[in-house]
Amino acid sequence: MRDATNDYDFLILPGLGNSGVEHWQSYWCLAFRNATRVLQDDWDAPKLASWLERLDAALAGGTRPAILICHSLSCTLAAHWALRGDAGRVKAVLLVAPSDLERSDAPPATRNFRPTPRPRFPVPALVIASTDDAFVSPARAREFAEAWGADYCELPELGHINTASRLGFWPQGLLLLGRLIERTKA
């Protein structure tokens, strides 16, 4: 992991409502000097066009290869980004706890992100899901991973892999990120 902190920009992309101070994404932002949270104008009433503009600006603002580190709604944001087919400086995408926006109880605020695109990602990608996530079933998460051409990792009983999961720095996630980064070097 040490070499990766010098070689890549980690773009942290939280989901709906942002990631609180006890979220693993926040810990990673504090731990890595090359990690930047991509800030949005409105975390609670997201607009796809605006979120894509912020991602584009973050990508345009750097010079090193980038790794997108997405949680929840931002996994769908990354799928919309992938529709373009041009990776630019992105070398890999980590997709943690993708939300199923087509389910009947999906938050109304996420409607403008639907339907969830299913392009093959132009770079190595990894979907990480939990067996008991209320926002996506394991079968649906596997479906997304397959469509996106991503590897799939299913973890037992971590909920939505968020603050409520009490993961702290989430060492297991860092190991999975490290394996994904190794794929960029192949």
PDB file of C-alpha atoms in Angstrom:
ATOM      1  CA  MET A   1       0.000   0.000   0.000  1.00  0.00           C
ATOM      2  CA  ARG A   2       2.882   2.368   0.765  1.00  0.00           C
ATOM      3  CA  ASP A   3       3.961   2.623  -2.902  1.00  0.00           C
ATOM      4  CA  ALA A   4       0.394   3.271  -4.028  1.00  0.00           C
ATOM      5  CA  THR A   5       0.133   6.349  -1.841  1.00  0.00           C
ATOM      6  CA  ASN A   6       2.874   7.922  -3.932  1.00  0.00           C
ATOM      7  CA  ASP A   7       1.764   6.649  -7.316  1.00  0.00           C
ATOM      8  CA  TYR A   8      -1.968   7.458  -7.383  1.00  0.00           C
ATOM      9  CA  ASP A   9      -4.532  10.074  -6.462  1.00  0.00           C
ATOM     10  CA  PHE A  10      -7.331   8.472  -4.443  1.00  0.00           C
ATOM     11  CA  LEU A  11     -10.604  10.236  -5.282  1.00  0.00           C
ATOM     12  CA  ILE A  12     -13.061   9.478  -2.476  1.00  0.00           C
ATOM     13  CA  LEU A  13     -16.668   9.574  -3.695  1.00  0.00           C
ATOM     14  CA  PRO A  14     -19.250   9.324  -0.873  1.00  0.00           C
ATOM     15  CA  GLY A  15     -22.876   8.493  -1.462  1.00  0.00           C
ATOM     16  CA  LEU A  16     -26.147  10.139  -0.509  1.00  0.00           C
ATOM     17  CA  GLY A  17     -25.738  12.302   2.592  1.00  0.00           C
ATOM     18  CA  ASN A  18     -21.910  12.234   2.418  1.00  0.00           C
ATOM     19  CA  SER A  19     -19.764  10.010   4.647  1.00  0.00           C
ATOM     20  CA  GLY A  20     -19.619  11.041   8.293  1.00  0.00           C
ATOM     21  CA  VAL A  21     -16.480  11.323  10.416  1.00  0.00           C
ATOM     22  CA  GLU A  22     -16.697   7.681  11.551  1.00  0.00           C
ATOM     23  CA  HIS A  23     -17.082   6.318   8.002  1.00  0.00           C
ATOM     24  CA  TRP A  24     -14.164   4.325   6.584  1.00  0.00           C
ATOM     25  CA  GLN A  25     -13.956   6.799   3.661  1.00  0.00           C
ATOM     26  CA  SER A  26     -13.310   9.626   6.129  1.00  0.00           C
ATOM     27  CA  TYR A  27     -10.588   7.615   7.844  1.00  0.00           C
ATOM     28  CA  TRP A  28      -8.941   6.985   4.478  1.00  0.00           C
ATOM     29  CA  CYS A  29      -9.108  10.709   3.626  1.00  0.00           C
ATOM     30  CA  LEU A  30      -7.249  11.475   6.835  1.00  0.00           C
ATOM     31  CA  ALA A  31      -4.735   8.641   6.487  1.00  0.00           C
ATOM     32  CA  PHE A  32      -3.544   9.221   2.926  1.00  0.00           C
ATOM     33  CA  ARG A  33      -2.150  12.552   1.816  1.00  0.00           C
ATOM     34  CA  ASN A  34      -3.056  11.624  -1.765  1.00  0.00           C
ATOM     35  CA  ALA A  35      -6.755  11.078  -0.902  1.00  0.00           C
ATOM     36  CA  THR A  36      -9.257  13.782  -1.809  1.00  0.00           C
ATOM     37  CA  ARG A  37     -12.966  13.740  -1.079  1.00  0.00           C
ATOM     38  CA  VAL A  38     -14.887  14.883  -4.136  1.00  0.00           C
ATOM     39  CA  LEU A  39     -17.272  17.428  -2.637  1.00  0.00           C
ATOM     40  CA  GLN A  40     -20.797  17.890  -3.954  1.00  0.00           C
ATOM     41  CA  ASP A  41     -23.083  20.927  -3.860  1.00  0.00           C
ATOM     42  CA  ASP A  42     -25.957  18.986  -2.339  1.00  0.00           C
ATOM     43  CA  TRP A  43     -25.436  15.672  -0.581  1.00  0.00           C
ATOM     44  CA  ASP A  44     -29.111  15.187   0.262  1.00  0.00           C
ATOM     45  CA  ALA A  45     -30.775  16.130  -3.050  1.00  0.00           C
ATOM     46  CA  PRO A  46     -28.172  14.913  -5.551  1.00  0.00           C
ATOM     47  CA  LYS A  47     -28.306  15.873  -9.210  1.00  0.00           C
ATOM     48  CA  LEU A  48     -26.508  13.504 -11.536  1.00  0.00           C
ATOM     49  CA  ALA A  49     -25.277  16.247 -13.890  1.00  0.00           C
ATOM     50  CA  SER A  50     -23.806  18.226 -10.992  1.00  0.00           C
ATOM     51  CA  TRP A  51     -22.151  15.178  -9.418  1.00  0.00           C
ATOM     52  CA  LEU A  52     -20.611  14.233 -12.777  1.00  0.00           C
ATOM     53  CA  GLU A  53     -19.296  17.796 -13.191  1.00  0.00           C
ATOM     54  CA  ARG A  54     -17.627  17.597  -9.770  1.00  0.00           C
ATOM     55  CA  LEU A  55     -16.055  14.249 -10.660  1.00  0.00           C
ATOM     56  CA  ASP A  56     -14.844  15.655 -13.986  1.00  0.00           C
ATOM     57  CA  ALA A  57     -13.345  18.682 -12.221  1.00  0.00           C
ATOM     58  CA  ALA A  58     -11.530  16.453  -9.719  1.00  0.00           C
ATOM     59  CA  LEU A  59     -10.140  14.356 -12.559  1.00  0.00           C
ATOM     60  CA  ALA A  60      -9.083  17.441 -14.510  1.00  0.00           C
ATOM     61  CA  GLY A  61      -7.368  18.862 -11.442  1.00  0.00           C
ATOM     62  CA  GLY A  62      -4.744  16.160 -11.091  1.00  0.00           C
ATOM     63  CA  THR A  63      -1.793  14.815 -13.010  1.00  0.00           C
ATOM     64  CA  ARG A  64      -1.154  11.385 -11.471  1.00  0.00           C
ATOM     65  CA  PRO A  65      -3.128   8.222 -12.229  1.00  0.00           C
ATOM     66  CA  ALA A  66      -6.334   8.141 -10.174  1.00  0.00           C
ATOM     67  CA  ILE A  67      -8.272   5.469  -8.313  1.00  0.00           C
ATOM     68  CA  LEU A  68     -11.997   6.141  -7.766  1.00  0.00           C
ATOM     69  CA  ILE A  69     -13.108   4.945  -4.319  1.00  0.00           C
ATOM     70  CA  CYS A  70     -16.902   4.908  -4.392  1.00  0.00           C
ATOM     71  CA  HIS A  71     -19.558   4.161  -1.793  1.00  0.00           C
ATOM     72  CA  SER A  72     -23.274   3.591  -2.306  1.00  0.00           C
ATOM     73  CA  LEU A  73     -24.818   6.152  -4.696  1.00  0.00           C
ATOM     74  CA  SER A  74     -21.372   7.062  -6.018  1.00  0.00           C
ATOM     75  CA  CYS A  75     -21.069   3.544  -7.421  1.00  0.00           C
ATOM     76  CA  THR A  76     -23.915   4.531  -9.734  1.00  0.00           C
ATOM     77  CA  LEU A  77     -22.138   7.831 -10.402  1.00  0.00           C
ATOM     78  CA  ALA A  78     -19.084   5.821 -11.485  1.00  0.00           C
ATOM     79  CA  ALA A  79     -21.262   3.698 -13.777  1.00  0.00           C
ATOM     80  CA  HIS A  80     -22.519   6.879 -15.455  1.00  0.00           C
ATOM     81  CA  TRP A  81     -18.881   8.023 -15.794  1.00  0.00           C
ATOM     82  CA  ALA A  82     -17.992   4.641 -17.334  1.00  0.00           C
ATOM     83  CA  LEU A  83     -20.631   5.113 -20.053  1.00  0.00           C
ATOM     84  CA  ARG A  84     -18.193   7.500 -21.714  1.00  0.00           C
ATOM     85  CA  GLY A  85     -15.726   4.665 -22.262  1.00  0.00           C
ATOM     86  CA  ASP A  86     -12.728   6.966 -21.827  1.00  0.00           C
ATOM     87  CA  ALA A  87     -10.761   6.210 -18.667  1.00  0.00           C
ATOM     88  CA  GLY A  88      -8.551   9.291 -18.882  1.00  0.00           C
ATOM     89  CA  ARG A  89      -6.268   9.198 -15.875  1.00  0.00           C
ATOM     90  CA  VAL A  90      -8.456   6.708 -13.939  1.00  0.00           C
ATOM     91  CA  LYS A  91      -6.677   3.385 -13.511  1.00  0.00           C
ATOM     92  CA  ALA A  92      -9.156   1.494 -11.294  1.00  0.00           C
ATOM     93  CA  VAL A  93     -12.490   1.831  -9.523  1.00  0.00           C
ATOM     94  CA  LEU A  94     -13.408   0.459  -6.085  1.00  0.00           C
ATOM     95  CA  LEU A  95     -17.203   0.142  -5.794  1.00  0.00           C
ATOM     96  CA  VAL A  96     -18.326  -0.464  -2.209  1.00  0.00           C
ATOM     97  CA  ALA A  97     -21.966  -1.233  -1.364  1.00  0.00           C
ATOM     98  CA  PRO A  98     -23.596  -0.179  -4.646  1.00  0.00           C
ATOM     99  CA  SER A  99     -27.209   0.807  -4.038  1.00  0.00           C
ATOM    100  CA  ASP A 100     -29.989  -0.756  -6.066  1.00  0.00           C
ATOM    101  CA  LEU A 101     -31.820   2.379  -7.171  1.00  0.00           C
ATOM    102  CA  GLU A 102     -34.513   0.393  -8.979  1.00  0.00           C
ATOM    103  CA  ARG A 103     -35.849  -1.204  -5.782  1.00  0.00           C
ATOM    104  CA  SER A 104     -39.255   0.040  -4.629  1.00  0.00           C
ATOM    105  CA  ASP A 105     -37.945   1.636  -1.425  1.00  0.00           C
ATOM    106  CA  ALA A 106     -35.006   3.490  -2.996  1.00  0.00           C
ATOM    107  CA  PRO A 107     -34.730   7.086  -1.753  1.00  0.00           C
ATOM    108  CA  PRO A 108     -36.741   9.438  -4.004  1.00  0.00           C
ATOM    109  CA  ALA A 109     -33.761  11.840  -4.053  1.00  0.00           C
ATOM    110  CA  THR A 110     -31.807   9.303  -6.137  1.00  0.00           C
ATOM    111  CA  ARG A 111     -34.338   9.023  -8.968  1.00  0.00           C
ATOM    112  CA  ASN A 112     -32.350  11.159 -11.405  1.00  0.00           C
ATOM    113  CA  PHE A 113     -29.477   8.629 -11.200  1.00  0.00           C
ATOM    114  CA  ARG A 114     -31.765   5.867 -12.552  1.00  0.00           C
ATOM    115  CA  PRO A 115     -31.595   3.571 -14.284  1.00  0.00           C
ATOM    116  CA  THR A 116     -28.253   2.267 -13.100  1.00  0.00           C
ATOM    117  CA  PRO A 117     -26.067   2.045 -16.213  1.00  0.00           C
ATOM    118  CA  ARG A 118     -24.423  -1.263 -16.935  1.00  0.00           C
ATOM    119  CA  PRO A 119     -21.436  -0.471 -19.154  1.00  0.00           C
ATOM    120  CA  ARG A 120     -18.286  -2.497 -18.897  1.00  0.00           C
ATOM    121  CA  PHE A 121     -15.824  -0.318 -16.983  1.00  0.00           C
ATOM    122  CA  PRO A 122     -12.802   0.762 -19.056  1.00  0.00           C
ATOM    123  CA  VAL A 123     -10.450  -0.043 -16.146  1.00  0.00           C
ATOM    124  CA  PRO A 124     -10.157  -2.796 -13.513  1.00  0.00           C
ATOM    125  CA  ALA A 125     -12.985  -2.574 -11.012  1.00  0.00           C
ATOM    126  CA  LEU A 126     -14.013  -4.357  -7.828  1.00  0.00           C
ATOM    127  CA  VAL A 127     -17.498  -4.497  -6.331  1.00  0.00           C
ATOM    128  CA  ILE A 128     -17.616  -5.158  -2.590  1.00  0.00           C
ATOM    129  CA  ALA A 129     -21.005  -6.046  -1.105  1.00  0.00           C
ATOM    130  CA  SER A 130     -22.338  -7.369   2.178  1.00  0.00           C
ATOM    131  CA  THR A 131     -24.666 -10.302   2.687  1.00  0.00           C
ATOM    132  CA  ASP A 132     -27.082  -8.174   4.722  1.00  0.00           C
ATOM    133  CA  ASP A 133     -27.087  -4.792   2.986  1.00  0.00           C
ATOM    134  CA  ALA A 134     -30.579  -3.284   3.108  1.00  0.00           C
ATOM    135  CA  PHE A 135     -29.876  -1.247  -0.044  1.00  0.00           C
ATOM    136  CA  VAL A 136     -28.743  -4.030  -2.377  1.00  0.00           C
ATOM    137  CA  SER A 137     -29.130  -7.778  -2.332  1.00  0.00           C
ATOM    138  CA  PRO A 138     -26.051  -9.923  -2.945  1.00  0.00           C
ATOM    139  CA  ALA A 139     -27.646 -11.211  -6.160  1.00  0.00           C
ATOM    140  CA  ARG A 140     -28.170  -7.681  -7.451  1.00  0.00           C
ATOM    141  CA  ALA A 141     -24.644  -6.606  -6.450  1.00  0.00           C
ATOM    142  CA  ARG A 142     -23.268  -9.625  -8.360  1.00  0.00           C
ATOM    143  CA  GLU A 143     -25.415  -8.604 -11.340  1.00  0.00           C
ATOM    144  CA  PHE A 144     -23.870  -5.120 -11.292  1.00  0.00           C
ATOM    145  CA  ALA A 145     -20.356  -6.555 -10.990  1.00  0.00           C
ATOM    146  CA  GLU A 146     -20.902  -8.894 -13.922  1.00  0.00           C
ATOM    147  CA  ALA A 147     -22.315  -6.137 -16.142  1.00  0.00           C
ATOM    148  CA  TRP A 148     -19.515  -3.755 -15.172  1.00  0.00           C
ATOM    149  CA  GLY A 149     -16.830  -6.384 -15.833  1.00  0.00           C
ATOM    150  CA  ALA A 150     -15.772  -6.037 -12.201  1.00  0.00           C
ATOM    151  CA  ASP A 151     -14.433  -8.573  -9.763  1.00  0.00           C
ATOM    152  CA  TYR A 152     -16.825  -9.322  -6.923  1.00  0.00           C
ATOM    153  CA  CYS A 153     -16.198  -9.718  -3.200  1.00  0.00           C
ATOM    154  CA  GLU A 154     -19.023 -10.566  -0.811  1.00  0.00           C
ATOM    155  CA  LEU A 155     -18.451  -9.925   2.886  1.00  0.00           C
ATOM    156  CA  PRO A 156     -20.580 -11.418   5.665  1.00  0.00           C
ATOM    157  CA  GLU A 157     -22.954  -9.224   7.657  1.00  0.00           C
ATOM    158  CA  LEU A 158     -21.463  -5.748   7.306  1.00  0.00           C
ATOM    159  CA  GLY A 159     -24.731  -4.003   6.471  1.00  0.00           C
ATOM    160  CA  HIS A 160     -24.262  -1.088   4.070  1.00  0.00           C
ATOM    161  CA  ILE A 161     -20.502  -0.997   4.785  1.00  0.00           C
ATOM    162  CA  ASN A 162     -20.882   2.464   6.269  1.00  0.00           C
ATOM    163  CA  THR A 163     -20.610   4.230   9.626  1.00  0.00           C
ATOM    164  CA  ALA A 164     -23.180   1.900  11.201  1.00  0.00           C
ATOM    165  CA  SER A 165     -20.892  -1.016  10.297  1.00  0.00           C
ATOM    166  CA  ARG A 166     -18.256   0.395  12.705  1.00  0.00           C
ATOM    167  CA  LEU A 167     -15.330  -0.473  10.462  1.00  0.00           C
ATOM    168  CA  GLY A 168     -13.067   2.403  11.482  1.00  0.00           C
ATOM    169  CA  PHE A 169     -10.012   2.431   9.216  1.00  0.00           C
ATOM    170  CA  TRP A 170     -11.311  -0.818   7.614  1.00  0.00           C
ATOM    171  CA  PRO A 171      -8.059  -2.770   7.113  1.00  0.00           C
ATOM    172  CA  GLN A 172      -9.850  -5.462   5.097  1.00  0.00           C
ATOM    173  CA  GLY A 173     -10.978  -2.794   2.637  1.00  0.00           C
ATOM    174  CA  LEU A 174      -7.402  -1.560   2.305  1.00  0.00           C
ATOM    175  CA  LEU A 175      -6.234  -5.085   1.474  1.00  0.00           C
ATOM    176  CA  LEU A 176      -8.904  -5.337  -1.212  1.00  0.00           C
ATOM    177  CA  LEU A 177      -7.895  -1.912  -2.551  1.00  0.00           C
ATOM    178  CA  GLY A 178      -4.283  -3.090  -2.665  1.00  0.00           C
ATOM    179  CA  ARG A 179      -5.265  -6.129  -4.715  1.00  0.00           C
ATOM    180  CA  LEU A 180      -7.193  -3.915  -7.108  1.00  0.00           C
ATOM    181  CA  ILE A 181      -4.203  -1.622  -7.503  1.00  0.00           C
ATOM    182  CA  GLU A 182      -2.008  -4.658  -8.296  1.00  0.00           C
ATOM    183  CA  ARG A 183      -4.329  -5.376 -11.234  1.00  0.00           C
ATOM    184  CA  THR A 184      -3.499  -1.952 -12.697  1.00  0.00           C
ATOM    185  CA  LYS A 185       0.142  -2.969 -12.919  1.00  0.00           C
ATOM    186  CA  ALA A 186      -0.482  -6.197 -14.853  1.00  0.00           C
TER     187      ALA A 186
END
